[in-house]
CSV table of C-alpha atoms in Angstrom, one decimal:
chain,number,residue,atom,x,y,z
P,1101,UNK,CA,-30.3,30.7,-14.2
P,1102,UNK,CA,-31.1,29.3,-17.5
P,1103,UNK,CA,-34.4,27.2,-18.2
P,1104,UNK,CA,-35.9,25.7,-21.9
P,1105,UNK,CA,-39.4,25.5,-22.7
P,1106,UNK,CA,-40.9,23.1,-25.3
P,1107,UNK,CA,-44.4,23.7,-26.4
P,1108,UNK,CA,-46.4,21.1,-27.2
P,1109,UNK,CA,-45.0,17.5,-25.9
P,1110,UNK,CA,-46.6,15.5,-29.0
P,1111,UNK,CA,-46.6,16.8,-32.4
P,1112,UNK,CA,-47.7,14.8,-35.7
P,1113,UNK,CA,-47.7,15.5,-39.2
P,1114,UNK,CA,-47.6,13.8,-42.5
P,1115,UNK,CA,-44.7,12.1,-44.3
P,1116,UNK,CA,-43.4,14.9,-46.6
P,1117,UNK,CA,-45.2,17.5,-44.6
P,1118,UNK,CA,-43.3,20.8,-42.6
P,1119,UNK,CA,-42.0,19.9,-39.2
P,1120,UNK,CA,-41.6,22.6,-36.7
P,1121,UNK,CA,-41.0,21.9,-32.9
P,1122,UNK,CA,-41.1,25.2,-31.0
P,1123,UNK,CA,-38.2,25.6,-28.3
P,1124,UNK,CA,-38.0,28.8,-26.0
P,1125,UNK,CA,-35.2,29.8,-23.7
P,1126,UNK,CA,-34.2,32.0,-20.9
P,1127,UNK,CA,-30.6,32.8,-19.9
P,1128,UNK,CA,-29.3,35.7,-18.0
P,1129,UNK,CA,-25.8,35.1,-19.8
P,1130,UNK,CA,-25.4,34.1,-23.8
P,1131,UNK,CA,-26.1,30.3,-24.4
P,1132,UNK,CA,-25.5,27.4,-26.2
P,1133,UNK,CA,-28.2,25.7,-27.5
P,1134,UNK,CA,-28.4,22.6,-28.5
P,1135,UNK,CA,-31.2,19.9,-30.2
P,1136,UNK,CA,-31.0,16.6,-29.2
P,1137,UNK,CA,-33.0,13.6,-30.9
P,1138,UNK,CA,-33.7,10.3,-28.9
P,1139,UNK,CA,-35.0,7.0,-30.4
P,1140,UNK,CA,-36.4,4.4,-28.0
P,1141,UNK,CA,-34.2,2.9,-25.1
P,1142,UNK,CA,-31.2,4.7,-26.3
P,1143,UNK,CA,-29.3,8.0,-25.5
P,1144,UNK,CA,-29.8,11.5,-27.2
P,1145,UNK,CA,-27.8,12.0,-30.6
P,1146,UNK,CA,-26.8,15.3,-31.5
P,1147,UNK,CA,-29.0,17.1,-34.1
P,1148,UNK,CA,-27.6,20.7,-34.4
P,1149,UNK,CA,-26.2,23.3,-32.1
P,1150,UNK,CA,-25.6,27.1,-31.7
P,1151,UNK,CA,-22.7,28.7,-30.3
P,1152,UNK,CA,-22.8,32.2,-31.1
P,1153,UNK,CA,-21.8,31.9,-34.8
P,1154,UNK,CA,-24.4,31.4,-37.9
P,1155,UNK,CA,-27.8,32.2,-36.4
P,1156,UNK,CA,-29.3,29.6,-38.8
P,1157,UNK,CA,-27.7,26.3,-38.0
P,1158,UNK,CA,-28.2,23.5,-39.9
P,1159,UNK,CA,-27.9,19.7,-38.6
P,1160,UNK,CA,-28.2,16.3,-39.5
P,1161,UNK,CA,-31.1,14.7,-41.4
P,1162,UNK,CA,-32.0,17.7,-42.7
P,1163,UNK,CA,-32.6,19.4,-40.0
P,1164,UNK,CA,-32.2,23.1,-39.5
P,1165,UNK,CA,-32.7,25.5,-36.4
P,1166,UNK,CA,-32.7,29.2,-36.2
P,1167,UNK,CA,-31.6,31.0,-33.1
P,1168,UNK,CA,-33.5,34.3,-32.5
P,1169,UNK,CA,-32.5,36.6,-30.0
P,1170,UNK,CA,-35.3,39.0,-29.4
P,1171,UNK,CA,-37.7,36.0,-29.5
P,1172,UNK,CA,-35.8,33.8,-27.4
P,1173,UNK,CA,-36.3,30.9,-29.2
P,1174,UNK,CA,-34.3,28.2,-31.5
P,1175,UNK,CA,-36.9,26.3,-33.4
P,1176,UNK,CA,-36.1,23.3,-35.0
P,1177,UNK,CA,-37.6,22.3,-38.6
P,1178,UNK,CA,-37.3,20.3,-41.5
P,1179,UNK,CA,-38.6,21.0,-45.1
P,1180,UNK,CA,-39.8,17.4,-45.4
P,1181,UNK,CA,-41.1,14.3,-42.5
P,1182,UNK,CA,-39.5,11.2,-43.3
P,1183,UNK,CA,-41.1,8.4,-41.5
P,1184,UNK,CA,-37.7,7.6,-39.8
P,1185,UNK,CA,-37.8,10.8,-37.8
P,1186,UNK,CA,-40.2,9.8,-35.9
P,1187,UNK,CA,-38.5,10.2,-32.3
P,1188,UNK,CA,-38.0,12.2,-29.3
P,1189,UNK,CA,-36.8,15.8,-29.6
P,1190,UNK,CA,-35.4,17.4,-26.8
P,1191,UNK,CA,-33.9,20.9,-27.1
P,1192,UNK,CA,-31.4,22.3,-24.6
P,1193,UNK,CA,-29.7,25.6,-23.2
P,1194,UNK,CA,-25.8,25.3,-22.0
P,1195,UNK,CA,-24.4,28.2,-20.3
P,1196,UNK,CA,-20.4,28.0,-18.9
P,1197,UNK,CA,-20.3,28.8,-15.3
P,1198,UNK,CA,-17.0,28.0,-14.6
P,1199,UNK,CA,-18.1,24.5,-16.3
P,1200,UNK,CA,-20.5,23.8,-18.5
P,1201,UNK,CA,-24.3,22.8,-17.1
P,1202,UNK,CA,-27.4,21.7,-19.7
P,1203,UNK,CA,-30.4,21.9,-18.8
P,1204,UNK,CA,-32.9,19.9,-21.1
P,1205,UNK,CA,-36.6,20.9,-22.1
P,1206,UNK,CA,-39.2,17.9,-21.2
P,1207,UNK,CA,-39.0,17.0,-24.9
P,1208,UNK,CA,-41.7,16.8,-27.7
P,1209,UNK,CA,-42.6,13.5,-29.3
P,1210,UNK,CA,-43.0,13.3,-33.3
P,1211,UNK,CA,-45.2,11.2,-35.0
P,1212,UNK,CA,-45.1,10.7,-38.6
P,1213,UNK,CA,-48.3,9.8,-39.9
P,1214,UNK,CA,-48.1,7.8,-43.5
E,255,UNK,CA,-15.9,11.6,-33.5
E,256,UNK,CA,-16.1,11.3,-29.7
E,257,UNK,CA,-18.0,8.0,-28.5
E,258,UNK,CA,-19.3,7.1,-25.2
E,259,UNK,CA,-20.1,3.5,-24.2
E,260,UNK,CA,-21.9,2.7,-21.5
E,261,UNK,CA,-22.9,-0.6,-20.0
E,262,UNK,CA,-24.9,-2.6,-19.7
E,263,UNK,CA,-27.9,-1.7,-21.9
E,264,UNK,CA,-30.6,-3.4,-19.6
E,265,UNK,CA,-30.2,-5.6,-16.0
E,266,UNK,CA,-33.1,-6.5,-13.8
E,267,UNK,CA,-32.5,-7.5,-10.6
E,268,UNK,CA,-33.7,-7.9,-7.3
E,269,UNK,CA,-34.6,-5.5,-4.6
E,270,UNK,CA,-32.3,-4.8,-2.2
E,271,UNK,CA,-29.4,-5.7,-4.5
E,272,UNK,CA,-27.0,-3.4,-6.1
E,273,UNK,CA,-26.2,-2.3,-9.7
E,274,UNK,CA,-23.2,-0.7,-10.8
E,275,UNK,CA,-23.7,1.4,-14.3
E,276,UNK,CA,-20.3,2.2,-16.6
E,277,UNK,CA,-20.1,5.1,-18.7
E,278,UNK,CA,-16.7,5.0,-20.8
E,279,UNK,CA,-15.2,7.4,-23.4
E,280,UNK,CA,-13.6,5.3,-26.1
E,281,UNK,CA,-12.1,8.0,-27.6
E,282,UNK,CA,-11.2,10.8,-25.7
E,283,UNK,CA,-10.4,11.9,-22.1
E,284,UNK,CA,-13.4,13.4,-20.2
E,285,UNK,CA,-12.8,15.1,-16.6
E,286,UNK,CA,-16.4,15.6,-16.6
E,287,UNK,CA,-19.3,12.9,-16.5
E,288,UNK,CA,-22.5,13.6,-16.0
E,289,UNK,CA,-25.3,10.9,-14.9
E,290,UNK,CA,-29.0,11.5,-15.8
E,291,UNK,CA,-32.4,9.4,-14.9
E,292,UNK,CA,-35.1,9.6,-17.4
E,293,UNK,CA,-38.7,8.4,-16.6
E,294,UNK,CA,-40.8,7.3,-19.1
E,295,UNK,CA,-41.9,10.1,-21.7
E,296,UNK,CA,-40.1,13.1,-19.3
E,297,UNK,CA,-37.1,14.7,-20.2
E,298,UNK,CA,-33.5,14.2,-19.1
E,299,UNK,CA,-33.1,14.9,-14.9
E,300,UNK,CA,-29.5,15.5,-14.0
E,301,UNK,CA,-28.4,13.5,-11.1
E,302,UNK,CA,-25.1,14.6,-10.8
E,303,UNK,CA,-21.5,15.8,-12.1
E,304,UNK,CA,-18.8,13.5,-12.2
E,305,UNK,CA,-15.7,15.0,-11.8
E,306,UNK,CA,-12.3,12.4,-12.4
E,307,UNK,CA,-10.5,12.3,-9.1
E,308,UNK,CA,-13.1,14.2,-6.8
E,309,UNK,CA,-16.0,13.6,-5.2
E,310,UNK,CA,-19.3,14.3,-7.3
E,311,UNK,CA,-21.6,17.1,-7.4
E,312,UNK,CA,-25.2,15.5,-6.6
E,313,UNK,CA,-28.5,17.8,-7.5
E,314,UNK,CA,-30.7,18.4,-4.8
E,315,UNK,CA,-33.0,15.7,-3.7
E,316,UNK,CA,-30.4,13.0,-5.3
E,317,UNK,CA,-29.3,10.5,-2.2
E,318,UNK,CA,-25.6,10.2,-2.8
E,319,UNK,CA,-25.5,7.7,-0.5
E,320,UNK,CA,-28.2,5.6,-3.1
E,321,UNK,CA,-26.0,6.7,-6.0
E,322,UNK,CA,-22.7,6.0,-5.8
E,323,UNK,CA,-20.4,7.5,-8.3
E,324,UNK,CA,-16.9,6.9,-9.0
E,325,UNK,CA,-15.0,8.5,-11.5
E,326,UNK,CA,-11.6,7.1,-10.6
E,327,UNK,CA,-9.9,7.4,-14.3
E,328,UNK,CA,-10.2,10.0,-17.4
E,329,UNK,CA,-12.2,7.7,-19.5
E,330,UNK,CA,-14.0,6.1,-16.2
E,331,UNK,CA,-17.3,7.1,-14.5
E,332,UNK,CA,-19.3,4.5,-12.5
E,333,UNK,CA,-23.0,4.6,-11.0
E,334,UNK,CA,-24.2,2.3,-8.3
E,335,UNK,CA,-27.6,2.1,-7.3
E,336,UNK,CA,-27.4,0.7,-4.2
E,337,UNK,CA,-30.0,-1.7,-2.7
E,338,UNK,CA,-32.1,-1.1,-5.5
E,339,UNK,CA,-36.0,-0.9,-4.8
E,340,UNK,CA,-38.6,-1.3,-7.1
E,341,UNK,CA,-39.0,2.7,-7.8
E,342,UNK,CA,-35.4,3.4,-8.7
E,343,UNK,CA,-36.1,1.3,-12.1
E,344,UNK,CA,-35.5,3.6,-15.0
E,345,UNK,CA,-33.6,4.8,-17.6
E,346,UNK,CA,-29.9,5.5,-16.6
E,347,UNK,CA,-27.8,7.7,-19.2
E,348,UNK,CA,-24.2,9.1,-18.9
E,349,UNK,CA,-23.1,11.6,-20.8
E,350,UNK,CA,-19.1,13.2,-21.3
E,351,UNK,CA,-18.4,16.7,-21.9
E,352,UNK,CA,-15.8,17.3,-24.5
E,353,UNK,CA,-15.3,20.9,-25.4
E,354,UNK,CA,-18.3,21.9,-24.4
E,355,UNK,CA,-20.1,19.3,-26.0
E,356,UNK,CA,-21.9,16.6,-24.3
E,357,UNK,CA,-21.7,13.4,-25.7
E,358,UNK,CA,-24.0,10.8,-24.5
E,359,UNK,CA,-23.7,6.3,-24.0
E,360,UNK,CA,-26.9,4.6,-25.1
E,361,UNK,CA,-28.6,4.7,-21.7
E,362,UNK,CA,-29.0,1.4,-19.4
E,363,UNK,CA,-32.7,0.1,-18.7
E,364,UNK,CA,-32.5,-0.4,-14.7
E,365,UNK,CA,-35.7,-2.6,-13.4
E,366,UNK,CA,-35.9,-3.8,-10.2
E,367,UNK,CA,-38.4,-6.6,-8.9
């Protein structure tokens, strides 16, 4: 069974300041992860993904993530805040069982502070 | 690139009615839907698997007979809450798998009074 942890549900920084949400993972097979970003009242766009190719993907907006097997993790970050990114980050784990099934971690809310 | 429309974006109605959610891909054929509730500031909970011209896979402690689902086409997936009560309001998204890939409709703001 796969499962996705995000630490820290709220995270703010400054415009122009380092963003880094932390994402760890568990997966008995290899995975397929995946960052999501969410603005308010509408679905999850896709930010970046890894799928056993380039550890260091890099995504839309300037985002980037790096997949890191003996840490089990895929942080997301980007160099600079901007205050449109300000959103809902939600980072995920896929895993093909005969069919692919995502399981989502409970997100992490950025604020960019002015 | 792959677009998934789902509809409507908001409906309130009243309890004991019914609500029937679309979740379309414009653009491509999907075999699998999936339908996901999200309560305010929580992640994504997967309902269930929509599969085109089979029954759908529910989740554990998902009432399939609350949430009806009916994937009768390749670009098709339906959700019906039926007789809504006030604590099935929430955010309703679909999503299509395309390669892998999950591609998601805008959600659709249930409330119910």
């Amino acid at each position: 069974a796969q499962s996705v942890t995000q630490l820290g549900s709220h995270v703010s920084v400054s415009e122009g300041a380092l963003v880094l949400l932390r994402c760890n993972y568990s997966s008995s097979v290899p995975p397929y992860l995946f960052w999501y970003v969410q603005y308010p009242n509408q679905g999850l766009q896709l930010l970046l993904k890894y799928t056993s190719a380039a550890t260091l993907v890099k995504g839309i907006n300037g985002f980037e993530a790096e997949f890191k097997k003996s840490e089990t993790s895929f942080h997301l970050t980007k160099p600079s805040a901007h205050m449109s990114d300000a959103a809902e980050y939600f980072c995920a784990v896929s895993v093909n069982t005969g069919g692919f099934k995502t399981i989502f971690g409970a997100g992490t809310r950025l604020f960019v502070k002015a | 690139g792959a677009v998934v429309s789902q509809h409507p974006s908001w409906v309130i109605c009243k309890s004991g009615t019914s609500v029937k959610i679309e979740c379309r891909s414009l653009d491509f054929q999907a075999t699998t839907m999936f339908w996901y509730r999200q309560f305010p500031k929580q992640s994504l909970m997967l309902m269930a698997t929509s599969n085109e011209g089979s029954k759908a896979t529910y989740e554990q402690g998902v009432e399939k007979d609350k949430f009806l689902i009916n994937h009768a086409s390749l670009t098709l997936s339906t959700l019906t809450v039926t007789s809504a009560h006030p604590e099935d309001s929430s955010f309703y998204i679909c999503s299509a798998s395309r390669q892998g890939l999950l591609h998601f409709g805008n959600g659709t703001r249930l409330t119910v009074t």
